[in-house]
Amino acid sequence: ESAYIAHLADGTLWCTFGTMRHAHLQRSRLLSVADHVFLALCSRGKNKKNSDEGFYWVCPLAGVSNPKWGARALERLQAIRMEFGEAPRNFMLHAMGPVKSDVSRCEFFIDEPMDIAQMGTGIKTCLQFYPLNASPDQVRDSATYRARRTLPGAAGILRMDPPTANSVGNWKGSKN
């Protein structure tokens, strides 16, 4: 198992099950861990008028196919952070180096936030690995935002009423 690919996968799962944008993930600080979820605080939302207004978010520690993925993801994050000391970080994903290298060739973590370009390139690379074996054409339009839209998309398919669908997507209001 590559620690670098695992960290990238953890970030993708946090975006998916926490319904978070990459930018919000990278402005978040882990606050606490309970039996089944972790709680984090994003320092600033996307509303530029109220740029100091942050928000709390939660992410489950268990999944359908792997009941312990979230706990393992937090263990991996803690191990990375121990390399740099115990100071709290206001981001969830560490950059990896050499910075311009393919995720499969990364050799070390960097104590700074991973930028969206590195995450996007890394996700596209990982989708081409076994067992998915996606082609470059198939992954061209992959984006971290698509991960965030997974649960709200499922709510739409299930025809949930708007308040329930908004809560699944961790949204305050509807665009309808």
mmCIF file with all atom_site columns, C-alpha atoms in Angstrom:
data_model
loop_
_atom_site.group_PDB
_atom_site.id
_atom_site.type_symbol
_atom_site.label_atom_id
_atom_site.label_alt_id
_atom_site.label_comp_id
_atom_site.label_asym_id
_atom_site.label_entity_id
_atom_site.label_seq_id
_atom_site.pdbx_PDB_ins_code
_atom_site.Cartn_x
_atom_site.Cartn_y
_atom_site.Cartn_z
_atom_site.occupancy
_atom_site.B_iso_or_equiv
_atom_site.pdbx_formal_charge
_atom_site.auth_seq_id
_atom_site.auth_comp_id
_atom_site.auth_asym_id
_atom_site.auth_atom_id
_atom_site.pdbx_PDB_model_num
ATOM 1   C CA . GLU A 1 1   ? 0.000   0.000  0.000   1.00 0.00 ? 1   GLU A CA 1
ATOM 2   C CA . SER A 1 2   ? 1.306   3.417  -0.951  1.00 0.00 ? 2   SER A CA 1
ATOM 3   C CA . ALA A 1 3   ? 0.865   5.988  1.834   1.00 0.00 ? 3   ALA A CA 1
ATOM 4   C CA . TYR A 1 4   ? 0.585   8.674  -0.846  1.00 0.00 ? 4   TYR A CA 1
ATOM 5   C CA . ILE A 1 5   ? -2.175  6.966  -2.823  1.00 0.00 ? 5   ILE A CA 1
ATOM 6   C CA . ALA A 1 6   ? -3.983  6.120  0.431   1.00 0.00 ? 6   ALA A CA 1
ATOM 7   C CA . HIS A 1 7   ? -3.834  9.787  1.552   1.00 0.00 ? 7   HIS A CA 1
ATOM 8   C CA . LEU A 1 8   ? -5.219  10.905 -1.798  1.00 0.00 ? 8   LEU A CA 1
ATOM 9   C CA . ALA A 1 9   ? -8.004  8.306  -1.557  1.00 0.00 ? 9   ALA A CA 1
ATOM 10  C CA . ASP A 1 10  ? -8.771  9.477  1.988   1.00 0.00 ? 10  ASP A CA 1
ATOM 11  C CA . GLY A 1 11  ? -9.186  13.042 0.730   1.00 0.00 ? 11  GLY A CA 1
ATOM 12  C CA . THR A 1 12  ? -11.494 11.879 -2.048  1.00 0.00 ? 12  THR A CA 1
ATOM 13  C CA . LEU A 1 13  ? -13.622 9.965  0.454   1.00 0.00 ? 13  LEU A CA 1
ATOM 14  C CA . TRP A 1 14  ? -13.730 12.993 2.799   1.00 0.00 ? 14  TRP A CA 1
ATOM 15  C CA . CYS A 1 15  ? -14.967 15.116 -0.131  1.00 0.00 ? 15  CYS A CA 1
ATOM 16  C CA . THR A 1 16  ? -17.542 12.444 -0.991  1.00 0.00 ? 16  THR A CA 1
ATOM 17  C CA . PHE A 1 17  ? -18.955 11.537 2.421   1.00 0.00 ? 17  PHE A CA 1
ATOM 18  C CA . GLY A 1 18  ? -18.420 14.941 3.997   1.00 0.00 ? 18  GLY A CA 1
ATOM 19  C CA . THR A 1 19  ? -19.873 16.547 0.825   1.00 0.00 ? 19  THR A CA 1
ATOM 20  C CA . MET A 1 20  ? -16.968 18.992 0.836   1.00 0.00 ? 20  MET A CA 1
ATOM 21  C CA . ARG A 1 21  ? -15.290 21.064 -1.834  1.00 0.00 ? 21  ARG A CA 1
ATOM 22  C CA . HIS A 1 22  ? -11.517 20.635 -2.017  1.00 0.00 ? 22  HIS A CA 1
ATOM 23  C CA . ALA A 1 23  ? -11.042 24.281 -0.990  1.00 0.00 ? 23  ALA A CA 1
ATOM 24  C CA . HIS A 1 24  ? -13.164 23.777 2.132   1.00 0.00 ? 24  HIS A CA 1
ATOM 25  C CA . LEU A 1 25  ? -11.331 20.575 3.009   1.00 0.00 ? 25  LEU A CA 1
ATOM 26  C CA . GLN A 1 26  ? -8.095  22.542 2.838   1.00 0.00 ? 26  GLN A CA 1
ATOM 27  C CA . ARG A 1 27  ? -9.444  25.212 5.201   1.00 0.00 ? 27  ARG A CA 1
ATOM 28  C CA . SER A 1 28  ? -10.616 22.683 7.766   1.00 0.00 ? 28  SER A CA 1
ATOM 29  C CA . ARG A 1 29  ? -9.330  21.682 11.154  1.00 0.00 ? 29  ARG A CA 1
ATOM 30  C CA . LEU A 1 30  ? -10.144 18.353 12.763  1.00 0.00 ? 30  LEU A CA 1
ATOM 31  C CA . LEU A 1 31  ? -11.890 19.048 16.080  1.00 0.00 ? 31  LEU A CA 1
ATOM 32  C CA . SER A 1 32  ? -12.969 15.723 17.529  1.00 0.00 ? 32  SER A CA 1
ATOM 33  C CA . VAL A 1 33  ? -13.569 12.077 16.805  1.00 0.00 ? 33  VAL A CA 1
ATOM 34  C CA . ALA A 1 34  ? -16.587 10.155 18.121  1.00 0.00 ? 34  ALA A CA 1
ATOM 35  C CA . ASP A 1 35  ? -17.514 6.505  17.705  1.00 0.00 ? 35  ASP A CA 1
ATOM 36  C CA . HIS A 1 36  ? -18.944 6.853  14.201  1.00 0.00 ? 36  HIS A CA 1
ATOM 37  C CA . VAL A 1 37  ? -18.041 10.329 12.883  1.00 0.00 ? 37  VAL A CA 1
ATOM 38  C CA . PHE A 1 38  ? -15.423 13.011 13.058  1.00 0.00 ? 38  PHE A CA 1
ATOM 39  C CA . LEU A 1 39  ? -16.192 16.700 13.438  1.00 0.00 ? 39  LEU A CA 1
ATOM 40  C CA . ALA A 1 40  ? -14.224 19.394 11.637  1.00 0.00 ? 40  ALA A CA 1
ATOM 41  C CA . LEU A 1 41  ? -14.438 23.162 11.323  1.00 0.00 ? 41  LEU A CA 1
ATOM 42  C CA . CYS A 1 42  ? -13.972 24.899 7.996   1.00 0.00 ? 42  CYS A CA 1
ATOM 43  C CA . SER A 1 43  ? -12.672 28.402 8.672   1.00 0.00 ? 43  SER A CA 1
ATOM 44  C CA . ARG A 1 44  ? -14.433 30.018 5.718   1.00 0.00 ? 44  ARG A CA 1
ATOM 45  C CA . GLY A 1 45  ? -17.270 29.127 3.361   1.00 0.00 ? 45  GLY A CA 1
ATOM 46  C CA . LYS A 1 46  ? -17.573 30.170 -0.264  1.00 0.00 ? 46  LYS A CA 1
ATOM 47  C CA . ASN A 1 47  ? -19.635 33.321 0.409   1.00 0.00 ? 47  ASN A CA 1
ATOM 48  C CA . LYS A 1 48  ? -17.131 36.101 -0.210  1.00 0.00 ? 48  LYS A CA 1
ATOM 49  C CA . LYS A 1 49  ? -19.386 38.728 1.440   1.00 0.00 ? 49  LYS A CA 1
ATOM 50  C CA . ASN A 1 50  ? -19.156 36.902 4.775   1.00 0.00 ? 50  ASN A CA 1
ATOM 51  C CA . SER A 1 51  ? -15.652 35.545 4.292   1.00 0.00 ? 51  SER A CA 1
ATOM 52  C CA . ASP A 1 52  ? -15.071 35.096 8.011   1.00 0.00 ? 52  ASP A CA 1
ATOM 53  C CA . GLU A 1 53  ? -18.122 32.836 8.411   1.00 0.00 ? 53  GLU A CA 1
ATOM 54  C CA . GLY A 1 54  ? -16.982 29.240 8.827   1.00 0.00 ? 54  GLY A CA 1
ATOM 55  C CA . PHE A 1 55  ? -19.014 26.080 9.309   1.00 0.00 ? 55  PHE A CA 1
ATOM 56  C CA . TYR A 1 56  ? -18.835 22.737 11.051  1.00 0.00 ? 56  TYR A CA 1
ATOM 57  C CA . TRP A 1 57  ? -19.006 19.508 9.093   1.00 0.00 ? 57  TRP A CA 1
ATOM 58  C CA . VAL A 1 58  ? -19.021 15.807 9.898   1.00 0.00 ? 58  VAL A CA 1
ATOM 59  C CA . CYS A 1 59  ? -17.831 12.740 8.073   1.00 0.00 ? 59  CYS A CA 1
ATOM 60  C CA . PRO A 1 60  ? -18.696 9.117  8.876   1.00 0.00 ? 60  PRO A CA 1
ATOM 61  C CA . LEU A 1 61  ? -15.930 6.813  10.006  1.00 0.00 ? 61  LEU A CA 1
ATOM 62  C CA . ALA A 1 62  ? -17.526 3.725  8.462   1.00 0.00 ? 62  ALA A CA 1
ATOM 63  C CA . GLY A 1 63  ? -18.478 2.845  4.926   1.00 0.00 ? 63  GLY A CA 1
ATOM 64  C CA . VAL A 1 64  ? -20.670 0.273  3.251   1.00 0.00 ? 64  VAL A CA 1
ATOM 65  C CA . SER A 1 65  ? -17.889 -1.942 1.896   1.00 0.00 ? 65  SER A CA 1
ATOM 66  C CA . ASN A 1 66  ? -15.207 -1.125 4.470   1.00 0.00 ? 66  ASN A CA 1
ATOM 67  C CA . PRO A 1 67  ? -16.527 -0.543 7.978   1.00 0.00 ? 67  PRO A CA 1
ATOM 68  C CA . LYS A 1 68  ? -13.260 0.955  9.240   1.00 0.00 ? 68  LYS A CA 1
ATOM 69  C CA . TRP A 1 69  ? -12.101 3.197  6.360   1.00 0.00 ? 69  TRP A CA 1
ATOM 70  C CA . GLY A 1 70  ? -12.634 6.454  8.252   1.00 0.00 ? 70  GLY A CA 1
ATOM 71  C CA . ALA A 1 71  ? -10.758 5.357  11.356  1.00 0.00 ? 71  ALA A CA 1
ATOM 72  C CA . ARG A 1 72  ? -7.879  4.136  9.196   1.00 0.00 ? 72  ARG A CA 1
ATOM 73  C CA . ALA A 1 73  ? -7.868  7.419  7.258   1.00 0.00 ? 73  ALA A CA 1
ATOM 74  C CA . LEU A 1 74  ? -7.529  9.394  10.496  1.00 0.00 ? 74  LEU A CA 1
ATOM 75  C CA . GLU A 1 75  ? -4.757  7.050  11.680  1.00 0.00 ? 75  GLU A CA 1
ATOM 76  C CA . ARG A 1 76  ? -2.878  7.694  8.431   1.00 0.00 ? 76  ARG A CA 1
ATOM 77  C CA . LEU A 1 77  ? -3.401  11.457 8.807   1.00 0.00 ? 77  LEU A CA 1
ATOM 78  C CA . GLN A 1 78  ? -2.079  11.329 12.375  1.00 0.00 ? 78  GLN A CA 1
ATOM 79  C CA . ALA A 1 79  ? 1.002   9.375  11.248  1.00 0.00 ? 79  ALA A CA 1
ATOM 80  C CA . ILE A 1 80  ? 1.747   11.992 8.571   1.00 0.00 ? 80  ILE A CA 1
ATOM 81  C CA . ARG A 1 81  ? 1.343   14.822 11.065  1.00 0.00 ? 81  ARG A CA 1
ATOM 82  C CA . MET A 1 82  ? 3.676   13.173 13.556  1.00 0.00 ? 82  MET A CA 1
ATOM 83  C CA . GLU A 1 83  ? 6.452   13.663 10.989  1.00 0.00 ? 83  GLU A CA 1
ATOM 84  C CA . PHE A 1 84  ? 6.033   17.430 11.379  1.00 0.00 ? 84  PHE A CA 1
ATOM 85  C CA . GLY A 1 85  ? 5.226   17.808 15.083  1.00 0.00 ? 85  GLY A CA 1
ATOM 86  C CA . GLU A 1 86  ? 1.917   18.050 16.857  1.00 0.00 ? 86  GLU A CA 1
ATOM 87  C CA . ALA A 1 87  ? 0.885   21.612 15.996  1.00 0.00 ? 87  ALA A CA 1
ATOM 88  C CA . PRO A 1 88  ? -2.739  21.744 14.800  1.00 0.00 ? 88  PRO A CA 1
ATOM 89  C CA . ARG A 1 89  ? -3.170  22.107 11.053  1.00 0.00 ? 89  ARG A CA 1
ATOM 90  C CA . ASN A 1 90  ? -5.887  24.081 9.318   1.00 0.00 ? 90  ASN A CA 1
ATOM 91  C CA . PHE A 1 91  ? -5.988  21.688 6.378   1.00 0.00 ? 91  PHE A CA 1
ATOM 92  C CA . MET A 1 92  ? -6.807  18.017 5.925   1.00 0.00 ? 92  MET A CA 1
ATOM 93  C CA . LEU A 1 93  ? -4.611  16.946 2.993   1.00 0.00 ? 93  LEU A CA 1
ATOM 94  C CA . HIS A 1 94  ? -0.830  17.276 2.944   1.00 0.00 ? 94  HIS A CA 1
ATOM 95  C CA . ALA A 1 95  ? 1.000   18.040 -0.273  1.00 0.00 ? 95  ALA A CA 1
ATOM 96  C CA . MET A 1 96  ? 3.293   15.307 -1.568  1.00 0.00 ? 96  MET A CA 1
ATOM 97  C CA . GLY A 1 97  ? 6.648   15.536 -3.241  1.00 0.00 ? 97  GLY A CA 1
ATOM 98  C CA . PRO A 1 98  ? 8.406   15.818 -5.461  1.00 0.00 ? 98  PRO A CA 1
ATOM 99  C CA . VAL A 1 99  ? 5.566   18.225 -6.243  1.00 0.00 ? 99  VAL A CA 1
ATOM 100 C CA . LYS A 1 100 ? 5.367   17.687 -9.994  1.00 0.00 ? 100 LYS A CA 1
ATOM 101 C CA . SER A 1 101 ? 5.693   13.908 -9.798  1.00 0.00 ? 101 SER A CA 1
ATOM 102 C CA . ASP A 1 102 ? 3.016   11.328 -10.498 1.00 0.00 ? 102 ASP A CA 1
ATOM 103 C CA . VAL A 1 103 ? 1.300   10.222 -7.269  1.00 0.00 ? 103 VAL A CA 1
ATOM 104 C CA . SER A 1 104 ? 2.727   6.724  -7.731  1.00 0.00 ? 104 SER A CA 1
ATOM 105 C CA . ARG A 1 105 ? 6.240   8.230  -7.644  1.00 0.00 ? 105 ARG A CA 1
ATOM 106 C CA . CYS A 1 106 ? 5.836   10.475 -4.587  1.00 0.00 ? 106 CYS A CA 1
ATOM 107 C CA . GLU A 1 107 ? 8.536   10.041 -1.965  1.00 0.00 ? 107 GLU A CA 1
ATOM 108 C CA . PHE A 1 108 ? 7.598   12.358 0.928   1.00 0.00 ? 108 PHE A CA 1
ATOM 109 C CA . PHE A 1 109 ? 4.864   14.471 2.461   1.00 0.00 ? 109 PHE A CA 1
ATOM 110 C CA . ILE A 1 110 ? 5.125   18.255 2.711   1.00 0.00 ? 110 ILE A CA 1
ATOM 111 C CA . ASP A 1 111 ? 3.758   20.180 5.683   1.00 0.00 ? 111 ASP A CA 1
ATOM 112 C CA . GLU A 1 112 ? 1.484   22.385 3.608   1.00 0.00 ? 112 GLU A CA 1
ATOM 113 C CA . PRO A 1 113 ? -1.936  21.973 1.990   1.00 0.00 ? 113 PRO A CA 1
ATOM 114 C CA . MET A 1 114 ? -2.212  19.876 -1.140  1.00 0.00 ? 114 MET A CA 1
ATOM 115 C CA . ASP A 1 115 ? -3.383  22.106 -3.973  1.00 0.00 ? 115 ASP A CA 1
ATOM 116 C CA . ILE A 1 116 ? -6.312  21.167 -6.174  1.00 0.00 ? 116 ILE A CA 1
ATOM 117 C CA . ALA A 1 117 ? -4.071  20.548 -9.190  1.00 0.00 ? 117 ALA A CA 1
ATOM 118 C CA . GLN A 1 118 ? -2.096  17.859 -7.358  1.00 0.00 ? 118 GLN A CA 1
ATOM 119 C CA . MET A 1 119 ? -5.277  16.252 -6.062  1.00 0.00 ? 119 MET A CA 1
ATOM 120 C CA . GLY A 1 120 ? -6.979  16.324 -9.472  1.00 0.00 ? 120 GLY A CA 1
ATOM 121 C CA . THR A 1 121 ? -3.976  14.883 -11.281 1.00 0.00 ? 121 THR A CA 1
ATOM 122 C CA . GLY A 1 122 ? -3.559  12.258 -8.579  1.00 0.00 ? 122 GLY A CA 1
ATOM 123 C CA . ILE A 1 123 ? -7.196  11.163 -8.799  1.00 0.00 ? 123 ILE A CA 1
ATOM 124 C CA . LYS A 1 124 ? -6.989  10.870 -12.590 1.00 0.00 ? 124 LYS A CA 1
ATOM 125 C CA . THR A 1 125 ? -3.825  8.776  -12.262 1.00 0.00 ? 125 THR A CA 1
ATOM 126 C CA . CYS A 1 126 ? -5.329  6.474  -9.617  1.00 0.00 ? 126 CYS A CA 1
ATOM 127 C CA . LEU A 1 127 ? -8.464  5.873  -11.694 1.00 0.00 ? 127 LEU A CA 1
ATOM 128 C CA . GLN A 1 128 ? -6.189  4.358  -14.353 1.00 0.00 ? 128 GLN A CA 1
ATOM 129 C CA . PHE A 1 129 ? -4.715  1.819  -11.902 1.00 0.00 ? 129 PHE A CA 1
ATOM 130 C CA . TYR A 1 130 ? -5.921  -1.753 -11.459 1.00 0.00 ? 130 TYR A CA 1
ATOM 131 C CA . PRO A 1 131 ? -8.745  -2.723 -10.827 1.00 0.00 ? 131 PRO A CA 1
ATOM 132 C CA . LEU A 1 132 ? -10.454 0.286  -12.469 1.00 0.00 ? 132 LEU A CA 1
ATOM 133 C CA . ASN A 1 133 ? -8.098  0.516  -15.471 1.00 0.00 ? 133 ASN A CA 1
ATOM 134 C CA . ALA A 1 134 ? -9.870  3.609  -16.821 1.00 0.00 ? 134 ALA A CA 1
ATOM 135 C CA . SER A 1 135 ? -8.456  5.110  -19.993 1.00 0.00 ? 135 SER A CA 1
ATOM 136 C CA . PRO A 1 136 ? -7.070  8.671  -20.116 1.00 0.00 ? 136 PRO A CA 1
ATOM 137 C CA . ASP A 1 137 ? -10.170 9.675  -22.104 1.00 0.00 ? 137 ASP A CA 1
ATOM 138 C CA . GLN A 1 138 ? -12.460 8.230  -19.430 1.00 0.00 ? 138 GLN A CA 1
ATOM 139 C CA . VAL A 1 139 ? -10.792 10.198 -16.608 1.00 0.00 ? 139 VAL A CA 1
ATOM 140 C CA . ARG A 1 140 ? -10.314 13.475 -18.478 1.00 0.00 ? 140 ARG A CA 1
ATOM 141 C CA . ASP A 1 141 ? -13.379 15.093 -16.880 1.00 0.00 ? 141 ASP A CA 1
ATOM 142 C CA . SER A 1 142 ? -12.803 13.727 -13.362 1.00 0.00 ? 142 SER A CA 1
ATOM 143 C CA . ALA A 1 143 ? -12.885 16.398 -10.697 1.00 0.00 ? 143 ALA A CA 1
ATOM 144 C CA . THR A 1 144 ? -12.991 16.642 -6.916  1.00 0.00 ? 144 THR A CA 1
ATOM 145 C CA . TYR A 1 145 ? -16.332 18.459 -7.162  1.00 0.00 ? 145 TYR A CA 1
ATOM 146 C CA . ARG A 1 146 ? -17.893 15.315 -8.631  1.00 0.00 ? 146 ARG A CA 1
ATOM 147 C CA . ALA A 1 147 ? -17.076 13.513 -5.386  1.00 0.00 ? 147 ALA A CA 1
ATOM 148 C CA . ARG A 1 148 ? -18.956 16.176 -3.453  1.00 0.00 ? 148 ARG A CA 1
ATOM 149 C CA . ARG A 1 149 ? -22.003 15.681 -5.691  1.00 0.00 ? 149 ARG A CA 1
ATOM 150 C CA . THR A 1 150 ? -22.247 11.901 -5.106  1.00 0.00 ? 150 THR A CA 1
ATOM 151 C CA . LEU A 1 151 ? -24.607 11.920 -2.109  1.00 0.00 ? 151 LEU A CA 1
ATOM 152 C CA . PRO A 1 152 ? -26.814 14.779 -3.376  1.00 0.00 ? 152 PRO A CA 1
ATOM 153 C CA . GLY A 1 153 ? -27.030 12.929 -6.711  1.00 0.00 ? 153 GLY A CA 1
ATOM 154 C CA . ALA A 1 154 ? -28.202 9.803  -4.907  1.00 0.00 ? 154 ALA A CA 1
ATOM 155 C CA . ALA A 1 155 ? -30.801 11.900 -3.050  1.00 0.00 ? 155 ALA A CA 1
ATOM 156 C CA . GLY A 1 156 ? -32.121 13.084 -6.416  1.00 0.00 ? 156 GLY A CA 1
ATOM 157 C CA . ILE A 1 157 ? -32.285 9.566  -7.825  1.00 0.00 ? 157 ILE A CA 1
ATOM 158 C CA . LEU A 1 158 ? -34.212 8.478  -4.709  1.00 0.00 ? 158 LEU A CA 1
ATOM 159 C CA . ARG A 1 159 ? -36.561 11.479 -5.187  1.00 0.00 ? 159 ARG A CA 1
ATOM 160 C CA . MET A 1 160 ? -36.123 12.714 -1.640  1.00 0.00 ? 160 MET A CA 1
ATOM 161 C CA . ASP A 1 161 ? -38.078 15.778 -0.635  1.00 0.00 ? 161 ASP A CA 1
ATOM 162 C CA . PRO A 1 162 ? -35.998 19.013 -0.837  1.00 0.00 ? 162 PRO A CA 1
ATOM 163 C CA . PRO A 1 163 ? -35.305 19.404 2.934   1.00 0.00 ? 163 PRO A CA 1
ATOM 164 C CA . THR A 1 164 ? -34.056 15.810 3.187   1.00 0.00 ? 164 THR A CA 1
ATOM 165 C CA . ALA A 1 165 ? -32.019 16.091 -0.018  1.00 0.00 ? 165 ALA A CA 1
ATOM 166 C CA . ASN A 1 166 ? -30.434 19.308 1.273   1.00 0.00 ? 166 ASN A CA 1
ATOM 167 C CA . SER A 1 167 ? -29.491 17.641 4.551   1.00 0.00 ? 167 SER A CA 1
ATOM 168 C CA . VAL A 1 168 ? -27.891 14.706 2.691   1.00 0.00 ? 168 VAL A CA 1
ATOM 169 C CA . GLY A 1 169 ? -25.844 17.229 0.723   1.00 0.00 ? 169 GLY A CA 1
ATOM 170 C CA . ASN A 1 170 ? -25.091 19.281 3.857   1.00 0.00 ? 170 ASN A CA 1
ATOM 171 C CA . TRP A 1 171 ? -26.646 22.325 2.161   1.00 0.00 ? 171 TRP A CA 1
ATOM 172 C CA . LYS A 1 172 ? -28.498 25.137 3.876   1.00 0.00 ? 172 LYS A CA 1
ATOM 173 C CA . GLY A 1 173 ? -30.821 25.951 1.004   1.00 0.00 ? 173 GLY A CA 1
ATOM 174 C CA . SER A 1 174 ? -32.043 24.795 -2.337  1.00 0.00 ? 174 SER A CA 1
ATOM 175 C CA . LYS A 1 175 ? -31.245 26.287 -5.716  1.00 0.00 ? 175 LYS A CA 1
ATOM 176 C CA . ASN A 1 176 ? -34.754 25.365 -6.978  1.00 0.00 ? 176 ASN A CA 1
#
